[in-house]
Structure formats: C-alpha cells, structure tokens
Short mmCIF file of C-alpha atoms and ligand atoms in Angstrom, two decimals:
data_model
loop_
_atom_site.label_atom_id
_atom_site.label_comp_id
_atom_site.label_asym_id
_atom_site.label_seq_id
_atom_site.Cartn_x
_atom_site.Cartn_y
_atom_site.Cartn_z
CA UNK A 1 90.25 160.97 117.06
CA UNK A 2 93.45 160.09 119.40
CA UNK A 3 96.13 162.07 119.08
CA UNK A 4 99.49 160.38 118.88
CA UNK A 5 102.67 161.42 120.51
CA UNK A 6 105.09 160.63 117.16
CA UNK A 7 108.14 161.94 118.68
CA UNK A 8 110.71 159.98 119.22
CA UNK A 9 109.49 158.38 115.85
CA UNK A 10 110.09 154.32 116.26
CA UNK A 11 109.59 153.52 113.08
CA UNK A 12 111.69 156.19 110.97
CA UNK A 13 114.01 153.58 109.57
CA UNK A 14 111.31 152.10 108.10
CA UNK A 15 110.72 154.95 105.24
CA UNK A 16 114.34 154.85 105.16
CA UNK A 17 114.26 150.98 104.25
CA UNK A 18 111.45 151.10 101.35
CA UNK A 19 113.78 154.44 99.79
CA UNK A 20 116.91 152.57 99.73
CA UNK A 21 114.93 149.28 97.77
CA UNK A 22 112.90 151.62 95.46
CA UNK A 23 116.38 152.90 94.29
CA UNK A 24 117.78 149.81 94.22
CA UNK A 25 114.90 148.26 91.83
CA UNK A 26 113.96 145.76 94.89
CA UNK A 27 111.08 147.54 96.80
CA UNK A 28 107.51 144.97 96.77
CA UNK A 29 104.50 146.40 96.51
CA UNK A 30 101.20 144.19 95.45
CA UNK A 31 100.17 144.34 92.70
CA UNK A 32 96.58 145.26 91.22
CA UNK A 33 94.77 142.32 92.22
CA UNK A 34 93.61 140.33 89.02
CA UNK A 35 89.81 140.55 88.02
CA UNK A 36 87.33 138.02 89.21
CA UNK A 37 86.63 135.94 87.21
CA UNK A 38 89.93 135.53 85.07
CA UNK A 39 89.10 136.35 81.60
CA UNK A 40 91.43 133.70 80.06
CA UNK A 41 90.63 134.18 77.03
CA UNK A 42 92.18 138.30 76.81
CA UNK A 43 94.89 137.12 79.55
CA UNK A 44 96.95 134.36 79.80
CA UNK A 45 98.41 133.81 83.37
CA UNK A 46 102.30 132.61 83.44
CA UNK A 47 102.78 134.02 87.01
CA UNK A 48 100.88 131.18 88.67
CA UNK A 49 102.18 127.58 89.84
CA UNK A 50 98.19 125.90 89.05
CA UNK A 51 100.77 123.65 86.78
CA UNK A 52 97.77 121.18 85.92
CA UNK A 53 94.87 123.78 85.39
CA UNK A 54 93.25 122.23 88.81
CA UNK A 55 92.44 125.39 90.67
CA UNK A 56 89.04 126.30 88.60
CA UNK A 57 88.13 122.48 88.18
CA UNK A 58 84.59 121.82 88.74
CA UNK A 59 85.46 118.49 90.63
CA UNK A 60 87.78 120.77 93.05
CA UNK A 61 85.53 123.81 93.40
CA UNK A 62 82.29 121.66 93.81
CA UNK A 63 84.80 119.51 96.83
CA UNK A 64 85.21 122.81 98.83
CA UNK A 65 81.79 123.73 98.76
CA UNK A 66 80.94 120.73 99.80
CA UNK A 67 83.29 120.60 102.60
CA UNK A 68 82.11 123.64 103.61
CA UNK A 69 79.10 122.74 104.37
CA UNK A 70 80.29 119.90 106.00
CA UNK A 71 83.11 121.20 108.03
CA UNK A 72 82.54 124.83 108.13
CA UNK A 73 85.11 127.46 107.46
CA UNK A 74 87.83 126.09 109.39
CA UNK A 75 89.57 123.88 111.01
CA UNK A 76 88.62 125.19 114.59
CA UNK A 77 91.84 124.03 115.81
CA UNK A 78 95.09 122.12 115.62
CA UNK A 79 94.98 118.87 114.32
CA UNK A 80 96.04 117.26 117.72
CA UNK A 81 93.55 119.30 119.36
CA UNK A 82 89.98 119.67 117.85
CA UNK A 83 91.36 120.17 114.26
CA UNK A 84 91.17 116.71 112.90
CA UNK A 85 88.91 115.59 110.32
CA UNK A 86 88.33 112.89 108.23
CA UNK A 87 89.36 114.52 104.84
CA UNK A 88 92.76 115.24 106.24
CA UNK A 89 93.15 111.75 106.63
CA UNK A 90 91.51 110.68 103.23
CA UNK A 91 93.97 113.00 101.86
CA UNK A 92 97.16 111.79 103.37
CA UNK A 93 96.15 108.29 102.56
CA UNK A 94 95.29 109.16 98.70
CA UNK A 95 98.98 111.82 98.67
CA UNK A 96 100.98 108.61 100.02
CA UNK A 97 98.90 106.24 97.53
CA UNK A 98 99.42 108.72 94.89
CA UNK A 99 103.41 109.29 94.95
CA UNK A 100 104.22 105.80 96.18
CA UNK A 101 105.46 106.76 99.78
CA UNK A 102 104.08 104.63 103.20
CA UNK A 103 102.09 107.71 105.16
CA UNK A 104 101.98 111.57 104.73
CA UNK A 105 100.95 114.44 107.12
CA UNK A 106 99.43 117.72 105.92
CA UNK A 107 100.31 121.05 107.02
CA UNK A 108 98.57 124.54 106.66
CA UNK A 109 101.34 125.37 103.80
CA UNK A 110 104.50 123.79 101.87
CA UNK A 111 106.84 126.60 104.14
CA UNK A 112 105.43 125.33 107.23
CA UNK A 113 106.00 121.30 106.56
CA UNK A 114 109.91 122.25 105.21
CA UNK A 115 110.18 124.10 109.00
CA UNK A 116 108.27 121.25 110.65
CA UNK A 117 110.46 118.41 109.29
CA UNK A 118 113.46 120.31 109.31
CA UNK A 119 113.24 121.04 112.85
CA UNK A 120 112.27 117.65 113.47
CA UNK A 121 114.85 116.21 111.74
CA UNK A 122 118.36 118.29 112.91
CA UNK A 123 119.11 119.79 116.03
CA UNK A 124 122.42 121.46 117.22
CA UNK A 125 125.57 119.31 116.28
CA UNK A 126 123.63 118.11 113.13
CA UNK A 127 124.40 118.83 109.82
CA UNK A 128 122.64 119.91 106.69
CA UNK A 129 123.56 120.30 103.49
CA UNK A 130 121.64 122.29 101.58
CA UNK A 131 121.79 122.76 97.57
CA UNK A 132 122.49 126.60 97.17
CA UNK A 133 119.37 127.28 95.02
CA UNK A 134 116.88 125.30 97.71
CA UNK A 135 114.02 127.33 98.60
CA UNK A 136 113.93 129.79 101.19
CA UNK A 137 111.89 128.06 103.54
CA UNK A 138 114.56 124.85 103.66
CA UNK A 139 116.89 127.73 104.29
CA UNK A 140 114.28 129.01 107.25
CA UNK A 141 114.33 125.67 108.97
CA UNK A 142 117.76 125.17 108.82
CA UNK A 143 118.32 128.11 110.82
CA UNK A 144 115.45 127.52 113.34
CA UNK A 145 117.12 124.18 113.86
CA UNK A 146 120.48 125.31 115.09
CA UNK A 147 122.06 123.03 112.61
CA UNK A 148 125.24 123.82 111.22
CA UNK A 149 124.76 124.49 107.32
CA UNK A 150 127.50 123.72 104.51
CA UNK A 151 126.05 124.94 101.43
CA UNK A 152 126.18 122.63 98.47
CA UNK A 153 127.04 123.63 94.90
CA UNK A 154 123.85 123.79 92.86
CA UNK A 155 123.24 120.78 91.55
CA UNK A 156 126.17 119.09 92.06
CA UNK A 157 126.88 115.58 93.88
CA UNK A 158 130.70 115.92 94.09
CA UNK A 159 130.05 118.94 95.90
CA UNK A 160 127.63 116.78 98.13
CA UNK A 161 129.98 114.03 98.57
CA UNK A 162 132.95 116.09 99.29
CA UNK A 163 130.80 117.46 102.29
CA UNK A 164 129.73 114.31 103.39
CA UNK A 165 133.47 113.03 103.12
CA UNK A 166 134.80 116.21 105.11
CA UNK A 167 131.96 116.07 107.66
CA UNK A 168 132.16 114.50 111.31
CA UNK A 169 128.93 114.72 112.37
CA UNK A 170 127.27 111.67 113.06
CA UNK A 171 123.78 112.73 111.52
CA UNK A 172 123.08 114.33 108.25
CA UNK A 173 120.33 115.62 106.32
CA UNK A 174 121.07 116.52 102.23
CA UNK A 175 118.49 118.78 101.17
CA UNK A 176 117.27 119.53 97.92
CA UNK A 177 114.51 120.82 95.63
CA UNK A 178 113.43 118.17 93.04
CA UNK A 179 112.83 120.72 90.16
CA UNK A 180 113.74 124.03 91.19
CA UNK A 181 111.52 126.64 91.50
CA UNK A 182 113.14 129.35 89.95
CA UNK A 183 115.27 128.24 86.79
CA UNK A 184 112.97 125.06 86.39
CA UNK A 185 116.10 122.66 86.39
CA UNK A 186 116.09 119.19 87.66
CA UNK A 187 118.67 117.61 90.84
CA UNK A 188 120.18 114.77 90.66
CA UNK A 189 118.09 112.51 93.21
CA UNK A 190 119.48 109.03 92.22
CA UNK A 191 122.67 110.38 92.47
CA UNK A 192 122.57 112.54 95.59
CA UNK A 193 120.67 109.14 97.04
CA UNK A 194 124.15 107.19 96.68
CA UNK A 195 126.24 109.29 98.01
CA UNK A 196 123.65 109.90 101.26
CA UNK A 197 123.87 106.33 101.59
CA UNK A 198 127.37 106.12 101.49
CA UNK A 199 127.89 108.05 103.80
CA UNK A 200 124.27 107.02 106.02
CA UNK A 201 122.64 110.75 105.08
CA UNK A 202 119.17 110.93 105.21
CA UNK A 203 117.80 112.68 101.77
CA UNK A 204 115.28 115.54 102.15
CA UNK A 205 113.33 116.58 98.25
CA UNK A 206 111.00 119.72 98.41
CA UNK A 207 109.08 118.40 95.34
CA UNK A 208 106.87 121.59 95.60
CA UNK A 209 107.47 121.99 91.58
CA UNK A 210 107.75 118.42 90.49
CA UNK A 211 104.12 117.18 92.16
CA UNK A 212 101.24 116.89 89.51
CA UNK A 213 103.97 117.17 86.97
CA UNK A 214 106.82 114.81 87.20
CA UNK A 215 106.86 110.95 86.36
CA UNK A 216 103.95 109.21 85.78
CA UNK A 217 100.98 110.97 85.79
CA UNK A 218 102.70 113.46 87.46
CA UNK A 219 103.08 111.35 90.87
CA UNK A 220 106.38 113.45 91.57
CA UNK A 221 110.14 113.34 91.82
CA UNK A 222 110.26 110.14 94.29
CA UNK A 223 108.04 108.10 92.40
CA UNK A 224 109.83 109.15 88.87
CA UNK A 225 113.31 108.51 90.33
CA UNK A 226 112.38 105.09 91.93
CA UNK A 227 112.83 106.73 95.13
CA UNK A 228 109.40 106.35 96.65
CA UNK A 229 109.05 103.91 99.54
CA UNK A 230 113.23 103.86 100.40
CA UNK A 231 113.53 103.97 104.25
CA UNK A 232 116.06 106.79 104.32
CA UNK A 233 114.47 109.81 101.94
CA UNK A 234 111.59 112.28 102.89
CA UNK A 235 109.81 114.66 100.61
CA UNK A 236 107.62 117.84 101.08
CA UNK A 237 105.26 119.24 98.37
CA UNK A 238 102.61 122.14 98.33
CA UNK A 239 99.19 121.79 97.73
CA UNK A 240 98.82 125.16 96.44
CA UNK A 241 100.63 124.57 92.69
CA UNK A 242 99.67 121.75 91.13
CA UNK A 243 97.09 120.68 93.48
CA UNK A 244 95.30 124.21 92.96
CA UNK A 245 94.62 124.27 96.66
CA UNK A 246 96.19 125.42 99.89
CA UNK A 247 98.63 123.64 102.28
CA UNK A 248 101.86 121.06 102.06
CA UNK A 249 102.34 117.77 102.65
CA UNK A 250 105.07 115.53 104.66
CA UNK A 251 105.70 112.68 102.57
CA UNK A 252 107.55 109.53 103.78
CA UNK A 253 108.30 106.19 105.95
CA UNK A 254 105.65 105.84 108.68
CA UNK A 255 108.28 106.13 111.26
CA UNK A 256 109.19 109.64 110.22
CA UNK A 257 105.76 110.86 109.49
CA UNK A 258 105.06 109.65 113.17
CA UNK A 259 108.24 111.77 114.70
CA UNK A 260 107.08 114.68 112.84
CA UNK A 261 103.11 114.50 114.75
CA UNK A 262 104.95 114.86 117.75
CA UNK A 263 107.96 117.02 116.80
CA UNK A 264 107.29 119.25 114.02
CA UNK A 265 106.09 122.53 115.85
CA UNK A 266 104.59 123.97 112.36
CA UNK A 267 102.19 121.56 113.24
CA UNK A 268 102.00 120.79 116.69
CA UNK A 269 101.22 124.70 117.22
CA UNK A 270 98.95 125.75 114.21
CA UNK A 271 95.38 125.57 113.47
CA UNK A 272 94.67 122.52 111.19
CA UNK A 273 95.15 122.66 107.27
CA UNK A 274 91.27 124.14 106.45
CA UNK A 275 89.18 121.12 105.03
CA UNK A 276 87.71 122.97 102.89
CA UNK A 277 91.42 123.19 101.67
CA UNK A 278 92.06 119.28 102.24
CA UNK A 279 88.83 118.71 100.27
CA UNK A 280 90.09 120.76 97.14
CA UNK A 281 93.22 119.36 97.15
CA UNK A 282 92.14 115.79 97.48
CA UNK A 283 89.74 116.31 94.72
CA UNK A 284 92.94 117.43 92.14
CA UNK A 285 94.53 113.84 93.35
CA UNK A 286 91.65 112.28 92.14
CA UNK A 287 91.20 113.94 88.72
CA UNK A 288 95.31 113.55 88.04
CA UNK A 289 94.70 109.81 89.32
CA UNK A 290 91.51 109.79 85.87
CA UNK A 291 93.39 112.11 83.59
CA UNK A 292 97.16 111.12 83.98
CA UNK A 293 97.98 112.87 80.42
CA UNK A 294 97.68 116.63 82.52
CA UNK A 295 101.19 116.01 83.67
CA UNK A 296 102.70 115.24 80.51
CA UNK A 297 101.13 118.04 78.33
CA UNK A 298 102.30 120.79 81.08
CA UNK A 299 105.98 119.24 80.76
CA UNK A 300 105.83 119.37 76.59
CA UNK A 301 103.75 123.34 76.96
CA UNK A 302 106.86 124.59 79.00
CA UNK A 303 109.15 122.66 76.65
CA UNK A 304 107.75 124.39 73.58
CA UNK A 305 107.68 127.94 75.15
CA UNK A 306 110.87 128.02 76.62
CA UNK A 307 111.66 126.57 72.91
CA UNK A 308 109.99 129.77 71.57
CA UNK A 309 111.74 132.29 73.56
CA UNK A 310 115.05 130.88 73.24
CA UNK A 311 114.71 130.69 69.15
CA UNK A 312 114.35 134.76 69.61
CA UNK A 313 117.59 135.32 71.76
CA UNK A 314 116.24 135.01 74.94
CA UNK A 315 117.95 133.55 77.73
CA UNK A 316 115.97 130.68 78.75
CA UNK A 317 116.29 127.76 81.23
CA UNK A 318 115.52 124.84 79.94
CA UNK A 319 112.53 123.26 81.93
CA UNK A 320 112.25 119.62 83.66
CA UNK A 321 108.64 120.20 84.94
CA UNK A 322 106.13 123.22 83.92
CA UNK A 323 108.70 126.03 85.10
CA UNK A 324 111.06 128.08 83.76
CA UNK A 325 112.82 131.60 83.61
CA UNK A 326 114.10 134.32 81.32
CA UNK A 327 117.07 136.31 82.66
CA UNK A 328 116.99 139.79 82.91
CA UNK A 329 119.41 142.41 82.70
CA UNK A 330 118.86 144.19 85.87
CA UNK A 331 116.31 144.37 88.88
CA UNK A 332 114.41 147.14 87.60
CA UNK A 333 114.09 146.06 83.81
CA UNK A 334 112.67 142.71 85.52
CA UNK A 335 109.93 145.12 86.61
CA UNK A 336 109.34 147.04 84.41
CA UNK A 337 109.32 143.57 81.51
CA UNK A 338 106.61 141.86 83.52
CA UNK A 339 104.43 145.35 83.76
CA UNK A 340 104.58 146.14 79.87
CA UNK A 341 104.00 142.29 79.65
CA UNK A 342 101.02 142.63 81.72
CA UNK A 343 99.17 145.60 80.54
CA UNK A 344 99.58 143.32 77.37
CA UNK A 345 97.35 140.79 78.78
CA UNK A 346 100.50 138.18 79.52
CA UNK A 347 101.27 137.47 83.50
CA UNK A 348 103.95 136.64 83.91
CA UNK A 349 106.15 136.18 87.40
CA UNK A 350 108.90 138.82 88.40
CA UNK A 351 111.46 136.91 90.40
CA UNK A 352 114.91 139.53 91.85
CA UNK A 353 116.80 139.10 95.11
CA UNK A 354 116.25 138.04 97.41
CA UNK A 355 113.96 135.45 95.74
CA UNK A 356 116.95 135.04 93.27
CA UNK A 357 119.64 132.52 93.88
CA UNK A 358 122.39 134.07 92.24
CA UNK A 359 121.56 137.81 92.24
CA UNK A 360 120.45 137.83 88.72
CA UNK A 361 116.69 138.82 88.10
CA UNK A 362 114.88 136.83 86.33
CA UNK A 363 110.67 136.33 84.37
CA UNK A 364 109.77 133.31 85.50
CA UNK A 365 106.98 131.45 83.45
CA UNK A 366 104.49 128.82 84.73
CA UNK A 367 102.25 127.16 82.37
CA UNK A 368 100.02 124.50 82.51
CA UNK A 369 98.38 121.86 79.73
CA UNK A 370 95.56 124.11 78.66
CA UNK A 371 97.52 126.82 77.72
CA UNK A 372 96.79 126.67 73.41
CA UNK A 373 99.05 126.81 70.53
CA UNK A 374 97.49 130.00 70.12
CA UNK A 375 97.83 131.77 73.77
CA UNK A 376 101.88 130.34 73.56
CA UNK A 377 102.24 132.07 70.45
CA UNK A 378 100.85 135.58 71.83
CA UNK A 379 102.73 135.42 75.13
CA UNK A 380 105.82 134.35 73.61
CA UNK A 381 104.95 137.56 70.96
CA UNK A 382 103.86 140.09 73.61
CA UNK A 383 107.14 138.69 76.38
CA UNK A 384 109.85 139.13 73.35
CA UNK A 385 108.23 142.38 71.82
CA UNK A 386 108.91 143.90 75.47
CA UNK A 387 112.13 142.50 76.23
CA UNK A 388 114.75 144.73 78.00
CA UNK A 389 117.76 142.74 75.76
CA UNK A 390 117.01 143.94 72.49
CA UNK A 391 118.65 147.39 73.16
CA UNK A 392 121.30 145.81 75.69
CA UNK A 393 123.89 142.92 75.12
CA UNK A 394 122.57 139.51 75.32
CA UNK A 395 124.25 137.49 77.74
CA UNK A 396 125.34 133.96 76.31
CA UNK A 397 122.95 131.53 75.93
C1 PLP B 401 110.28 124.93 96.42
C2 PLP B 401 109.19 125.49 97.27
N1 PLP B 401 109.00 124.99 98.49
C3 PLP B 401 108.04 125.46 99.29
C4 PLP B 401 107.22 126.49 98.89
C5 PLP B 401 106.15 127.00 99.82
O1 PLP B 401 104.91 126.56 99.35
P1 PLP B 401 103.56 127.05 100.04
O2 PLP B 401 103.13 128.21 99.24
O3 PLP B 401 102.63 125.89 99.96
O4 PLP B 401 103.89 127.42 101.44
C6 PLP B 401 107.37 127.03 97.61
C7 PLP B 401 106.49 128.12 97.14
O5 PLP B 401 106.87 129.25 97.01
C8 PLP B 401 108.40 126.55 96.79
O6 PLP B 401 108.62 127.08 95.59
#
C-alpha cells in the first residue's frame, strides 16, 4: 500500500465546508438508493419528474432494448463525429412534429441544451434577461456566455419590459421557464412574447416541466400558448421527466437549430445523446401521441393534491402542470419532513438553497396520472401527519 505524504493537507477546507452546511441544515448526501423494482404499491414516489408514468412503459423499456441491440451501449461519439444515428433523427423529427416547432436537436441532457443555446445565442455586449426563479442551468449559460444579466422579477412582464425599455443593447434574449420547476407556477409567455417583440427580443422557454403535460396532449408550453412555429422564440425541454428517458432537446426555427449544430459547444464537444436513450424517449412521444388523456389526468392529480394539502393548512403552490411545493419552515425541518415522510412509504422531493429561489425550503411533489384516489389520500395523510407547521406558526396562505 502507498504511503501518502498528507502534510501540507490540500484539501482541509474541504471538511471545513461539509461542517459549516451540516450546521447550517444544507449539507447533500445521497440518499439510500430506492429498491429495484419499485414496489408501488407500499410506496408512492412524489420525488420524481416521470410526470406521465412513461419511465416503466413497456413500449419505452421494450424501445431501449431494442436499440441496444441495435446500436450498442453508446453513442461511440459526438454526433458530428461518429455519434449520429438514425433514431436521433427520428426523434427530433417526431419532438418538432409533436410540439408544433420546424426542427429540434437533441443533447445528452436538458442542462447541456440551456448551455448550448445560451452560448450560442449571447456573447459579450448581449443581454439577457432572465426571470429570477429560471433554472440554474439558464443561470449557468448566462455566465459562460459573458452576457451581461438583468434579472427579471418572477413572473412579471412590466419588470421585463422596463428592462427592455432601459436596455441599449442591440440584441436580447428573455429567458424563462414555462412552468417552473420548483413552485409549479406558470409565466406569462403570450405576454412576455409582446413585449420581446416590441422591443425585437428573442424569447427563450425551458419547458423542462410543461412537456408531456401542458396543452394538448401535453405537446408543451409553445404549442398551448400558440407560440409554436413563431420565428423569434426557442424552447428547451428534458427528456428525462415526462419523457421517462435521458437527454434535452433544442426546439425551434430551422435557422436556429442549424446555428446551434455548429455553435452550441454542449454539443459540438460531447459524446452523442445514447440511442438507447433517443429510442426510449421517442417511444414516450409515441404513446402521448395514442393516449393524449396522460397529460390531462397528471394536471387534475396535482390539482387535487395540492387541493388536499392546502384544505389542512399547508402552504401550497398552486400547480399549472404536475408540480408543486409545500413550504417549510426551515432547511433542516425540510429534511427531516421528507425522511419521516419516507420511512412512511411517501417520496417526496426536498428542495433548500441553493436549489431554492427565494431562500425558503420547500417539499416539492411530482405526480403523475396513475397515482389513485387511494395513494393521494395516504400521501397527503402520511405528508400532513409529519408536517413541521403544526407545532410552529403557519405562514399565510
Ligand atoms: C427547468 C429545468 N431545466 C433543465 C433541467 C435539466 O434537465 P436534465 O436533467 O435533463 O439535464 C431541469 C432539471 O432539473 C429543470 O428543472
């Protein structure tokens, strides 16, 4: 066995680091992983984003298997290398079919296609404004883009326009989520779309959330706003929530989607989305294409949950899509909520800063259509028999 010098120690701080979040309630550690296979029956999973119960569908599981055997494990390489393969294409052709855009481009993950079109969208002397709940990986690309950032008030166009008034650079990206992935809440596309055209903004929506679940059959924020196919708006969206695979998608005009080949280094310098991945999620398209009903049963599960919760005095968000949160009153009674609710049987997600917007900790609750009158009535049971507000002051509703 070598024998390591350890003095000086390089990496001292780094005890020092996890102490100081331990105390503070903030410190991540994984959790138990879940057993294989999911007995859904004794435990009902609200930590997941698999919004239209897609991730265990026969259709999908039998596509991967398929496409391994067809494509092997991976990709082998990036897409403008050796990666391509014909189910990335069939998939970007069904995604832009689907949600009512001209092209699409996949991507290994949703965080990698916000960076790629970010970057390929702003450079230094741009500017972005960015909604101040947006996801962290809008945030990410901002920054790797040199762009100067203005911050938008959540959810609000005046804020947007008054930026856009103020602003004298002569190009602009607005970015927002379409439902957001925390509190569950809706933007105001139409409305954020007029004032980017006033002002000759283009519109970027991370519809990560709204995907499988929004609009029609669940064909996503664009197509439910009447936004799909304008020349001037771009949306991302992951493949790994309502799809129930892996990877993100680029959706858009053809001229953008053809920058972004060529530009976006998320993808110009990373192995190809696996097909196996590609296969799985094209698969999902297909069965939300048959069975549009999924999307609207997730939207009226969430609905009656949040309902639930909020008839026993729980702070609730009120949910657009198949997402939603419960405030909590502190970091570590966020934690310790979501492990009584667990060793209950209920899942459910533990969301505190920095994965917060606002600094408040928060249960956040996925569901999707399958979940039973039954299973809604024990997790909203087992999440309000644990919850840290009953011995401290509720906050108003
Ligand atoms: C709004 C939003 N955008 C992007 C992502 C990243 O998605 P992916 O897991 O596919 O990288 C997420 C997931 O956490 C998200 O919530």
């Amino acid at each position: 066995v070598k024998r390591w010098d350890t003095r000086p120690d390089s990496f001292a701080w780094v005890d020092d680091s996890i102490r100081r979040l331990r105390r503070a309630g903030l410190h991540r550690e994984l959790p138990e992983p879940l057993p294989e296979p999911l007995p859904e029956r004794e435990l009902i999973d609200l930590s997941g984003n698999d919004y239209a119960h897609l991730a265990r569908h026969p259709l999908v599981v039998q596509a991967v298997m398929d496409a391994a055997t067809e494509f092997g494990a991976g990709a082998t390489g990036a897409r403008l290398v050796s990666g391509d393969r014909p189910v990335h294409r069939r998939l970007e052709s069904e995604l832009a079919t689907f949600t009512g855009v001209a092209a699409a481009l996949v991507f290994s993950s949703a965080y990698l296609a916000n960076l790629g079109i970010v970057t390929a969208m702003c450079r230094p002397g741009s500017l972005v404004v960015l909604d101040a709940h947006a996801h962290a990986s809008l945030l990410d690309g901002c920054k790797l883009a040199g762009a100067d950032i203005a911050l938008s008030d959540h959810g609000s166009v005046s804020s947007v326009a008054k930026i856009l008034a103020d602003s004298p650079h002569p190009r602009i990206l607005v970015i927002t989520e379409s439902v957001f992935s925390v509190d569950g809440d809706l933007a105001p596309l139409e409305d954020l779309y007029q004032e980017c055209r006033k002002r000759g903004a283009g519109l970027l929506v991370d519809d990560a959330h709204g995907l499988g679940v929004l609009g029609d059959g669940g064909r996503g924020a664009l197509h439910a706003t009447g936004l799909a196919g304008a020349p001037d708006v771009v949306a991302t969206s992951s493949l790994g929530k309502s799809l129930g695979s892996q990877g993100g998608v680029l959706l858009g005009p053809d001229r953008v989607i053809r920058h972004a080949v060529g530009s976006s280094r998320s993808f110009l310098f990373n192995t190809a989305l696996a097909p196996t991945s590609a296969a799985a999620a094209l698969a999902s398209v297909r069965v939300l294409t048959r069975e549009p009903e999924r999307a609207e049963q997730a939207r009226a599960v969430a609905q009656a949950l949040a309902q639930t919760l909020a008839t026993q005095g729980l702070p609730v968000s009120s949910p657009a899509a198949a997402v939603f949160s419960v405030r909590a009153p502190s970091a570590s009674s966020a934690v310790a909520w979501a492990r009584k609710c667990r060793s209950d049987g209920v899942l459910v997600g533990c969301f505190r800063p920095p994965s917060v917007p606002d600094g408040h900790s928060r249960l956040r609750l996925g569901v999707h259509p399958a979940l039973d009158t039954k299973q809604r009535a024990r997790a909203a049971d087992v999440i309000t028999r644990h919850s840290p507000w009953q011995d401290a002051l509720r906050p108003p509703l």
